[in-house]
Short mmCIF file of C-alpha atoms in Angstrom, two decimals:
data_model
loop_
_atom_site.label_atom_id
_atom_site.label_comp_id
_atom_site.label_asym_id
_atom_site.label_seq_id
_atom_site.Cartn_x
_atom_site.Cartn_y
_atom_site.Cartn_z
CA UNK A 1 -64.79 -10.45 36.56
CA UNK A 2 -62.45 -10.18 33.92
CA UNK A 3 -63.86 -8.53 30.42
CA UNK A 4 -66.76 -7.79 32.22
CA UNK A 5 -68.56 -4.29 31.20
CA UNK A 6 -70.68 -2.22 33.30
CA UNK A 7 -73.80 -1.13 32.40
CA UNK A 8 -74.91 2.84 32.80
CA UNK A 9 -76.71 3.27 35.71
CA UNK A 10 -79.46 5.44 33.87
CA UNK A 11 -80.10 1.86 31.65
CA UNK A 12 -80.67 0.27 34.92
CA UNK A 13 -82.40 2.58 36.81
CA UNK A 14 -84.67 2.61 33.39
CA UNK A 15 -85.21 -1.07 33.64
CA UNK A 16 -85.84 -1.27 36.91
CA UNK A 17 -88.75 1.43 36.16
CA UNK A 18 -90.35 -0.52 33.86
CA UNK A 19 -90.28 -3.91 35.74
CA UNK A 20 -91.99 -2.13 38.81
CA UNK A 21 -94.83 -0.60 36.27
CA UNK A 22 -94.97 -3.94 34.75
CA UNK A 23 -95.82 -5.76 38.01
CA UNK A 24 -97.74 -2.73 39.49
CA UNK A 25 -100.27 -3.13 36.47
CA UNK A 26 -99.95 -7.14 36.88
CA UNK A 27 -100.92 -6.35 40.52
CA UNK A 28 -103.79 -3.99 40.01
CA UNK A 29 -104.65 -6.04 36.99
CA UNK A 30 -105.32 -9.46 39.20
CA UNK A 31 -106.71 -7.55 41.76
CA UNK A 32 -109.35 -6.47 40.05
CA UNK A 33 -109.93 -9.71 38.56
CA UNK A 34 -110.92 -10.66 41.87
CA UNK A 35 -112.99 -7.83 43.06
CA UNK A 36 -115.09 -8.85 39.45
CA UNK A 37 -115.09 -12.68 40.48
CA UNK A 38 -117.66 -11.20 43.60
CA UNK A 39 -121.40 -11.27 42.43
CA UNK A 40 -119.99 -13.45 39.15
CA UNK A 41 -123.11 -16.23 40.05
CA UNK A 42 -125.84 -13.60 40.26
CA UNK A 43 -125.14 -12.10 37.08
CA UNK A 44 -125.48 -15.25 34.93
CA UNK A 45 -128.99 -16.10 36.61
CA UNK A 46 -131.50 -14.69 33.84
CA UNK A 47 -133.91 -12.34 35.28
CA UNK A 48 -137.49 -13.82 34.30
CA UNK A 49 -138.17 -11.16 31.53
CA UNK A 50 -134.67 -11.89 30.02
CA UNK A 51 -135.66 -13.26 26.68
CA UNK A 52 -138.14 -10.86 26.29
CA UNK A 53 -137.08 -8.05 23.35
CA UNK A 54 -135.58 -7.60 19.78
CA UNK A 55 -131.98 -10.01 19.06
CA UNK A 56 -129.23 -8.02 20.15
CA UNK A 57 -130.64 -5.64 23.17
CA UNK A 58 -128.85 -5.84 26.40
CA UNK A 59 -130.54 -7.36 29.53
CA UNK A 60 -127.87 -6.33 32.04
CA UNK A 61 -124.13 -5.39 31.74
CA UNK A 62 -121.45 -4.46 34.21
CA UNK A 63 -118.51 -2.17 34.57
CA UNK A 64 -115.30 -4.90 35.09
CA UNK A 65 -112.17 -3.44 36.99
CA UNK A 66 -109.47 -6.22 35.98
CA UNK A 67 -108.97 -5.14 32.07
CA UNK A 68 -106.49 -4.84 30.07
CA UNK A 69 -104.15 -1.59 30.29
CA UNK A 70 -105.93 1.34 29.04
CA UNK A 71 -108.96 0.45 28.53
CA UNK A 72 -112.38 0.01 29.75
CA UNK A 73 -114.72 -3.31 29.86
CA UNK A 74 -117.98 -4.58 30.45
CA UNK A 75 -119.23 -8.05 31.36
CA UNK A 76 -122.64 -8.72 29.09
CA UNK A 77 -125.84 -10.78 29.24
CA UNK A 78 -127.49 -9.84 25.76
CA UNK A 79 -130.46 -11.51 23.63
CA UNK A 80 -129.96 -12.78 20.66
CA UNK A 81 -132.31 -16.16 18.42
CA UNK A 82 -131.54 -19.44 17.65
CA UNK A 83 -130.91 -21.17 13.76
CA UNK A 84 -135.19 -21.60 13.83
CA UNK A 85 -135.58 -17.98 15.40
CA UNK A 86 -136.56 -18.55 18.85
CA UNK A 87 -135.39 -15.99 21.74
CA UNK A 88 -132.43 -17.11 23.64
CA UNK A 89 -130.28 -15.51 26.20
CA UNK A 90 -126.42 -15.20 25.60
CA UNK A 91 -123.22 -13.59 27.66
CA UNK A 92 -120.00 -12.24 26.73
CA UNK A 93 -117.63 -9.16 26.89
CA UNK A 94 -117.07 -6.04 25.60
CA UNK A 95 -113.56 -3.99 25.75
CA UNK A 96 -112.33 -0.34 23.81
CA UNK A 97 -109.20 0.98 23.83
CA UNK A 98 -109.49 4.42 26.53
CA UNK A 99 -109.02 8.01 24.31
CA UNK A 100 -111.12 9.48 21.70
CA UNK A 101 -113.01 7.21 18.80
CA UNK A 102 -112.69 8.04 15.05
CA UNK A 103 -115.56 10.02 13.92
CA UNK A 104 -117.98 7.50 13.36
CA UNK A 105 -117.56 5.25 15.79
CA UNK A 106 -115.02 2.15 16.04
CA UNK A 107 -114.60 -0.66 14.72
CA UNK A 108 -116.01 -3.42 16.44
CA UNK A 109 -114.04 -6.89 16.35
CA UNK A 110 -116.31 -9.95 17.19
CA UNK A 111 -114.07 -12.58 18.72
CA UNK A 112 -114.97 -16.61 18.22
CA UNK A 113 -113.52 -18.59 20.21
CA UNK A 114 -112.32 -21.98 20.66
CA UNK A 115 -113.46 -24.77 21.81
CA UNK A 116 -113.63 -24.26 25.59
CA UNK A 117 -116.59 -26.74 26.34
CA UNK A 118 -120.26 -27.13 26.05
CA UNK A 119 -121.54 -26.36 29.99
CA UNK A 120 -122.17 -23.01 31.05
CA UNK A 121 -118.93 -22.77 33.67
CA UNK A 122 -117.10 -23.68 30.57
CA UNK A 123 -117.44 -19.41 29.05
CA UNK A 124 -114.86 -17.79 28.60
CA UNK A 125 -116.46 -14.55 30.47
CA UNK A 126 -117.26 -16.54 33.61
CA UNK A 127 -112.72 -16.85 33.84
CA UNK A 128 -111.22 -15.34 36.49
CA UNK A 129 -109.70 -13.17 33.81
CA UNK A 130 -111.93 -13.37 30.75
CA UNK A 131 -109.56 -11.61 28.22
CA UNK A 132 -106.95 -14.12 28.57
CA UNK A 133 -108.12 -16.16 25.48
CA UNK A 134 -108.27 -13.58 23.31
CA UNK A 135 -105.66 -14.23 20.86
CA UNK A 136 -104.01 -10.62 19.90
CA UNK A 137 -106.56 -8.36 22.11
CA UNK A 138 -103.58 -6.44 22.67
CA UNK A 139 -102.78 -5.69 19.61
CA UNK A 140 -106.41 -5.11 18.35
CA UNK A 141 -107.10 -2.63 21.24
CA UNK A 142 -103.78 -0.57 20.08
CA UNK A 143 -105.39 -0.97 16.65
CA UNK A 144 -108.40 1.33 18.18
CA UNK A 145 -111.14 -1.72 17.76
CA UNK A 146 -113.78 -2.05 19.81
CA UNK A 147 -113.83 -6.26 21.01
CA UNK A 148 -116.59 -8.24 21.46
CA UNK A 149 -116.58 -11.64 22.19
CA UNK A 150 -119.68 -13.86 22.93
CA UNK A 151 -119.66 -17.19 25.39
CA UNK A 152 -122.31 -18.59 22.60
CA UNK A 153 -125.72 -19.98 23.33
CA UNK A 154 -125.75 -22.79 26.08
CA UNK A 155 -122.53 -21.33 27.68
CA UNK A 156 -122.47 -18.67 30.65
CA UNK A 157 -126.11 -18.59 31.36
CA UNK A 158 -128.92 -21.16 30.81
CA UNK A 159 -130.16 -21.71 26.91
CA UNK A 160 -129.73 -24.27 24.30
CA UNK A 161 -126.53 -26.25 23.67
CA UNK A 162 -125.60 -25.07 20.24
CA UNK A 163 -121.45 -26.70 19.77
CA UNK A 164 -120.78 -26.36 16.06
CA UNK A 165 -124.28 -25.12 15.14
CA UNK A 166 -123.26 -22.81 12.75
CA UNK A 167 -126.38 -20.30 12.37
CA UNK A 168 -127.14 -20.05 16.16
CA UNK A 169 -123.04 -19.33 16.97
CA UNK A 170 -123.62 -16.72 13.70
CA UNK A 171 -126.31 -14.90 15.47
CA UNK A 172 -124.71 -15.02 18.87
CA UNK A 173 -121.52 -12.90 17.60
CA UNK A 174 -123.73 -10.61 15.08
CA UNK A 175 -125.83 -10.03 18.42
CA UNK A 176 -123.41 -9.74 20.73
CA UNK A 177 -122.49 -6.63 18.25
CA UNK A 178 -125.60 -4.99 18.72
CA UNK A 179 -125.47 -5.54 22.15
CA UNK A 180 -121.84 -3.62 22.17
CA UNK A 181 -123.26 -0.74 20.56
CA UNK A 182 -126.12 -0.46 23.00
CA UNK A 183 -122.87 0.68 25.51
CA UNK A 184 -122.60 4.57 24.57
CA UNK A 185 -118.81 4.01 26.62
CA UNK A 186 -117.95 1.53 24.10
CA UNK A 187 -117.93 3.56 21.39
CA UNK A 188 -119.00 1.10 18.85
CA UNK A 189 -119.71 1.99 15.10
CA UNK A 190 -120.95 -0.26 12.30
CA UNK A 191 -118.00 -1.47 10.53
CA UNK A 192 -117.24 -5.32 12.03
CA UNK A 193 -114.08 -7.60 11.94
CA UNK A 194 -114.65 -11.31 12.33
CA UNK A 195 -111.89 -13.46 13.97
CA UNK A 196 -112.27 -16.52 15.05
CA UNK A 197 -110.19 -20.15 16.10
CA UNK A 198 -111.37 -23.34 15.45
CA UNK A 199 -114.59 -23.97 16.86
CA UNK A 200 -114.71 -19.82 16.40
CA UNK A 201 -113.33 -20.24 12.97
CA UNK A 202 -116.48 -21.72 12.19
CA UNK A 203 -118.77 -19.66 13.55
CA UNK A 204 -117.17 -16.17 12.70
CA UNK A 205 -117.52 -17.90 8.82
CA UNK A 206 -121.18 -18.76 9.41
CA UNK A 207 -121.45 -14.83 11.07
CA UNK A 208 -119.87 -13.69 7.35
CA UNK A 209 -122.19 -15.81 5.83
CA UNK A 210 -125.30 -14.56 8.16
CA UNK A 211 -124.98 -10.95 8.48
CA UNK A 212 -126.70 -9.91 5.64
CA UNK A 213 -130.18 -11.26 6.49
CA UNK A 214 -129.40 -11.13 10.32
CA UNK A 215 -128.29 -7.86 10.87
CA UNK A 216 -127.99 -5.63 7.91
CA UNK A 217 -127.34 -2.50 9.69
CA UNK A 218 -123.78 -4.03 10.08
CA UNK A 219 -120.83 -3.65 7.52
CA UNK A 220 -118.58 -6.66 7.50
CA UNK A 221 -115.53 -5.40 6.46
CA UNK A 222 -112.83 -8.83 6.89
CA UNK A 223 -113.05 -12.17 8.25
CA UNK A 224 -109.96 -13.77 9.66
CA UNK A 225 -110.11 -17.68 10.49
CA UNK A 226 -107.24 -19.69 12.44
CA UNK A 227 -107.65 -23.58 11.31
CA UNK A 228 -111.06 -23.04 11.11
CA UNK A 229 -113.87 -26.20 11.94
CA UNK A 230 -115.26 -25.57 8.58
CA UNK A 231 -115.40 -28.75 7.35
CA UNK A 232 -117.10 -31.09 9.79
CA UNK A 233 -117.03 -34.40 7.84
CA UNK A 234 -113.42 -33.70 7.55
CA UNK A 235 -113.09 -33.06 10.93
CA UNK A 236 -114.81 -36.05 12.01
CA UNK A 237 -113.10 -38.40 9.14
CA UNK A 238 -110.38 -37.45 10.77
CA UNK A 239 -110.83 -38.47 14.14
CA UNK A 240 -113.09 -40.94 14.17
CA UNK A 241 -111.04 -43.58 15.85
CA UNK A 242 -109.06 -41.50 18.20
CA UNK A 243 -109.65 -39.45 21.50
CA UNK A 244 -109.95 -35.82 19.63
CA UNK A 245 -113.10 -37.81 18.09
CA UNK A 246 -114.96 -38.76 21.36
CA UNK A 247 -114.27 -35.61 22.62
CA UNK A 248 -115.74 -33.56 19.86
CA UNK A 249 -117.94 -36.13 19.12
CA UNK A 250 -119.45 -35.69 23.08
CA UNK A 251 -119.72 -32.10 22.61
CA UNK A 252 -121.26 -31.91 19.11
CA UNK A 253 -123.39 -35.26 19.02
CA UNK A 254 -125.27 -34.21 22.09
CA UNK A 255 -125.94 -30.43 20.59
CA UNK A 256 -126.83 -31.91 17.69
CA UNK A 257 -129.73 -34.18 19.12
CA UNK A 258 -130.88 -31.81 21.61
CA UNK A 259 -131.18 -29.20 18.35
CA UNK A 260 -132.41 -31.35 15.88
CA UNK A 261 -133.77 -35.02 17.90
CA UNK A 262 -137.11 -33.23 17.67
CA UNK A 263 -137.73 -32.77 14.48
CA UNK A 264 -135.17 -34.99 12.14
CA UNK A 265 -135.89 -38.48 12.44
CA UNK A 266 -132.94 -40.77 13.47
CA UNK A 267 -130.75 -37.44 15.24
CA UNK A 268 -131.67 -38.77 18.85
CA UNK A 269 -128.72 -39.21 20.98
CA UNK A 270 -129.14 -43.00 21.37
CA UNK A 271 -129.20 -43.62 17.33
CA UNK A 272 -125.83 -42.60 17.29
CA UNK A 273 -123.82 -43.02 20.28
CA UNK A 274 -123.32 -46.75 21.80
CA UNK A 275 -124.95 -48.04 25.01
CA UNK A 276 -121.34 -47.46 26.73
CA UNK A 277 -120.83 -44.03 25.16
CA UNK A 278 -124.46 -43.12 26.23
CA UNK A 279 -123.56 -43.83 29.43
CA UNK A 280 -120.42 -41.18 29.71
CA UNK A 281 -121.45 -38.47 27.83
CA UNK A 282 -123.27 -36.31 30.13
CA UNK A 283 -120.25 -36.45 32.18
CA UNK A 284 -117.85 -35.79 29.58
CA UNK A 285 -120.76 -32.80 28.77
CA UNK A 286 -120.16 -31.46 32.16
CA UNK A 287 -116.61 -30.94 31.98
CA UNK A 288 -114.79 -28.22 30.19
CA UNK A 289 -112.16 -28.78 27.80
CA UNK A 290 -108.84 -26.42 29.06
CA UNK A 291 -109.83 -28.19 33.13
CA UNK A 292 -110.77 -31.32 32.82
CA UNK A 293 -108.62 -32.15 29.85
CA UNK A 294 -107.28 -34.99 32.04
CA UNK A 295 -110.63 -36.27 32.97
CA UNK A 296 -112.24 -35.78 29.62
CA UNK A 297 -109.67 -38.21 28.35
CA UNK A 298 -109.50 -40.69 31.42
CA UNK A 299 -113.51 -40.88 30.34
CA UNK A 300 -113.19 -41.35 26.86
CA UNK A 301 -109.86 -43.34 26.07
CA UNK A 302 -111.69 -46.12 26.49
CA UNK A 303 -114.78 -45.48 24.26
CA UNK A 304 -112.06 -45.42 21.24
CA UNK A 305 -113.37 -47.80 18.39
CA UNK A 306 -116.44 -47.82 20.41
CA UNK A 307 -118.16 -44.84 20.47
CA UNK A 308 -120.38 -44.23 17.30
CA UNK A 309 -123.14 -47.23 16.48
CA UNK A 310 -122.54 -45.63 12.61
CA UNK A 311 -119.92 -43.41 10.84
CA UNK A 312 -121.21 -40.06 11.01
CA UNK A 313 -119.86 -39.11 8.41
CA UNK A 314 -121.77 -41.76 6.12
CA UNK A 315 -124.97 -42.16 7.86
CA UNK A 316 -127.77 -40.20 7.85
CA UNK A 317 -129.28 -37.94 9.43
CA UNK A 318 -125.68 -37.24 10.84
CA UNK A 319 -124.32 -36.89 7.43
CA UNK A 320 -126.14 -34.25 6.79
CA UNK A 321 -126.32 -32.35 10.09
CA UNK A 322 -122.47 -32.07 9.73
CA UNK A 323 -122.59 -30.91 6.00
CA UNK A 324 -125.72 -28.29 7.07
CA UNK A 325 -123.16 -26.71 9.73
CA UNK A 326 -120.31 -27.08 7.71
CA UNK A 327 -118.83 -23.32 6.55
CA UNK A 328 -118.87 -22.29 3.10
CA UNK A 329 -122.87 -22.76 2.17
CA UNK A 330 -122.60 -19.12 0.59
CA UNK A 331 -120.13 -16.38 -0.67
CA UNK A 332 -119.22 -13.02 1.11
CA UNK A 333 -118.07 -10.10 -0.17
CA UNK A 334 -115.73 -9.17 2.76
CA UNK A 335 -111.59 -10.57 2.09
CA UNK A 336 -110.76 -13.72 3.88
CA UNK A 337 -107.50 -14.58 5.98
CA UNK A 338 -107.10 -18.30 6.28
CA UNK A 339 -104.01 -18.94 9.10
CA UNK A 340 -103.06 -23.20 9.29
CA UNK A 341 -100.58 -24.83 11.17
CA UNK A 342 -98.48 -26.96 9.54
CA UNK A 343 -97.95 -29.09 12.39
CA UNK A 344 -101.88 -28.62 13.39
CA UNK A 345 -103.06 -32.47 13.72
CA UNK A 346 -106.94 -31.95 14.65
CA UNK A 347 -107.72 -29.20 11.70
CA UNK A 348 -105.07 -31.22 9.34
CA UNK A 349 -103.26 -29.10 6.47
CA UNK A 350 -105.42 -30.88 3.51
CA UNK A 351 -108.80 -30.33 5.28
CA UNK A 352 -107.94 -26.23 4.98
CA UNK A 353 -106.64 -26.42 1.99
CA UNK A 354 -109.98 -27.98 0.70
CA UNK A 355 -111.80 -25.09 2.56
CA UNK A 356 -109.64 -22.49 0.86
CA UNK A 357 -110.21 -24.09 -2.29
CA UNK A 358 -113.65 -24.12 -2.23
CA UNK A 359 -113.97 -20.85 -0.98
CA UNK A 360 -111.97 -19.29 -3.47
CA UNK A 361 -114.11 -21.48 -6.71
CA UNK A 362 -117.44 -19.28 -4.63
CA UNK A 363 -115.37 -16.16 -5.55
CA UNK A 364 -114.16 -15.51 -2.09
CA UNK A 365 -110.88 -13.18 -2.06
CA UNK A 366 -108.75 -15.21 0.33
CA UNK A 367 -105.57 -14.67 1.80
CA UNK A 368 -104.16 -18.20 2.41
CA UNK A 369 -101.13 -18.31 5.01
CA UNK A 370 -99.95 -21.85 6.43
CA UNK A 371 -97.43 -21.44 9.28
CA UNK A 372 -94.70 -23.58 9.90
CA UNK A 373 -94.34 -25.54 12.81
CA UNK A 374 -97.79 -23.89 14.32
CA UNK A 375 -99.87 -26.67 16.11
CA UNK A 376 -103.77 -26.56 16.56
CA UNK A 377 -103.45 -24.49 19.84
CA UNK A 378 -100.57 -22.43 18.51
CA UNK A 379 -101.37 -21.02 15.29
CA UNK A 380 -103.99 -17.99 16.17
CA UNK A 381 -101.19 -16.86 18.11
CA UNK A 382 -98.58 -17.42 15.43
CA UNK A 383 -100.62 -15.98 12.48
CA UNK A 384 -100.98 -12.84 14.22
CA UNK A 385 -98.31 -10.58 12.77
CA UNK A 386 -99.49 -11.71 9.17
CA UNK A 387 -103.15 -10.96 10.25
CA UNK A 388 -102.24 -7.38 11.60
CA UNK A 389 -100.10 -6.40 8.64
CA UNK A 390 -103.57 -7.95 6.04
CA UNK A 391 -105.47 -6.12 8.52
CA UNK A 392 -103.48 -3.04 8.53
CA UNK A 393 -103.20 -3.46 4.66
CA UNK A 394 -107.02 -3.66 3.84
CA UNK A 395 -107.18 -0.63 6.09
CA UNK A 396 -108.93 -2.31 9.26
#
């Protein structure tokens, strides 16, 4: 061809190098991801001592095969309490970065994450590859940190439902820490990094909020948020005539009532939800959010207008069951980084900036950075070259 140029041979032989170590490591990668999919059942069933010992011991872990490029992982069931105290039985993972730790130990990163569902087959760690929703795992295990990321109570293995409970997610990633550390390969120290999206948002703010009182052997150090779920009024103002509502609104309205129906007068299931929702929302509870997306909103297009007896947001007790596990009840000392799409239409622009403002009149140092463009599911993975270079900055 006319004008064309060639290209050295070495440059090509080069790229040809890489592209077969790329899909060797894609290869070896999957394939382990299927050797750890064998057993994957038996490891979720609780043994029948499980709950028995102090929050944040492990009851069983497991080497996995299919991680990420240099490093090593683990698979976790771990115990950890509930917002009233009571023993309960969580799952997760763990993953550090292969060569030697700072002096010390590493820094452990607990990961929250979003909204994936409310059933157990809805964890994360139960995937066929569980890091995949890890927003910036690469980049945090080239950072040296230690990741741990919990499937929260209710998810995984059998234990209360606990969608948008703020305290119990808080103790399931504080726990899930401990739990890390317990793993002499993991290499974990004491310093901790919360980050969290949406649904994880909120509960890596309750975990700032927690840690203190729940674990004070641990050092937060920073807490990063992605349109966080902080404020659930907001949230719910927002969507209370649309399918994002009835979706959230199955999820959180039947954790809610199962939580609280037993003690708070008026927070059964049926005081809220109408006949016709009552009716669909164990099914919609069955289904998890990134699968069944489809049949979640078959289900629940048509319960639009007619899904709460009551605004929620009004009517009490809901009012104040979404206020109680709304973020922002108490200051931290560890720097915030806030991360909002501007395009993000389920965590809307004004309900953050509301957050950030409040946080800030607490006396919370807050890094604020809206994103142009970013929707709600693309904005943790947007916001992650400002969040490495705060997190590089502050020195973690």
């Amino acid at each position: 061809m006319r004008g064309s140029r060639r290209v050295p041979a070495a440059i090509v032989a080069g790229a040809l190098a890489v592209a077969g170590t790329v899909a060797a490591v894609v290869v070896v990668r999957v394939g382990g991801d299927a050797v750890d999919e064998k057993g994957l059942a038996e490891f979720y069933e609780q043994p029948p001592d499980a709950a028995d010992g102090a929050a944040g011991t492990l009851v069983r872990h497991e080497g996995l095969v299919g991680t990420p490029a240099e490093s090593k992982a683990w698979r976790i069931m771990y115990r950890s309490t509930d917002l009233r105290g009571a023993p309960i039985v969580v799952t997760g993972i763990v993953v550090t970065p292969l060569g030697p730790p700072p002096v010390g130990g590493r820094t452990v990163l607990a990961w929250g994450h979003p909204t994936t569902g409310a059933a157990p087959e809805c964890a994360p760690s139960r995937g066929f590859d569980p890091f995949i929703g890890i927003e910036g795992l690469r980049l945090l295990l080239d950072r040296g940190y230690t990741v741990v990321a919990t499937d929260y109570a209710g998810m995984g293995t059998t234990g209360p439902d606990s969608y948008l409970v703020g305290v119990t997610a808080a103790h399931t990633m504080l726990d899930a820490v401990r739990a890390a550390r317990s793993i002499p390969e993991a290499e974990a120290g004491t310093s901790v990094v919360l980050w969290g999206h949406s649904q994880g948002g909120q509960a890596a703010l309750f975990t700032a909020e927690q840690a203190g009182t729940h674990a004070p052997e641990l050092s937060v150090k920073a807490v990063a948020v992605a349109a966080p779920a902080a404020d659930l009024p907001a949230l719910m103002r927002t969507h209370l005539d649309d399918i994002s509502g009835v979706t959230i609104g199955s999820y959180a309205f039947t954790a809610y009532a199962g939580v609280y129906g037993g003690t708070t007068p008026g927070a059964r299931l049926e005081d809220i939800l109408t006949p016709t929702a009552l009716g669909v929302a164990p099914t919609m509870n069955g289904l998890c959010l990134l699968t069944g997306i489809d049949e979640l909103h078959r289900i629940g297009r048509p319960l639009v207008g007619d899904f709460t007896r009551a605004d929620p947001t009004t009517t009490q007790p809901w009012k104040g069951l979404l206020e109680q596990n709304s973020a922002g009840g108490a200051a931290f000392a560890a720097p915030l980084f806030v991360a909002q799409g501007e395009n993000d239409e389920l965590v809307v622009p004004t309900d953050t900036d509301g957050f950030v403002a409040h946080e800030r009149g607490i006396g919370v140092d807050v890094t604020y950075e809206k994103v142009p463009d970013a929707t709600h599911a693309t904005i943790a993975y947007l916001a992650l070259p400002r969040l490495m270079e705060w997190l590089d900055r502050i020195g973690h």
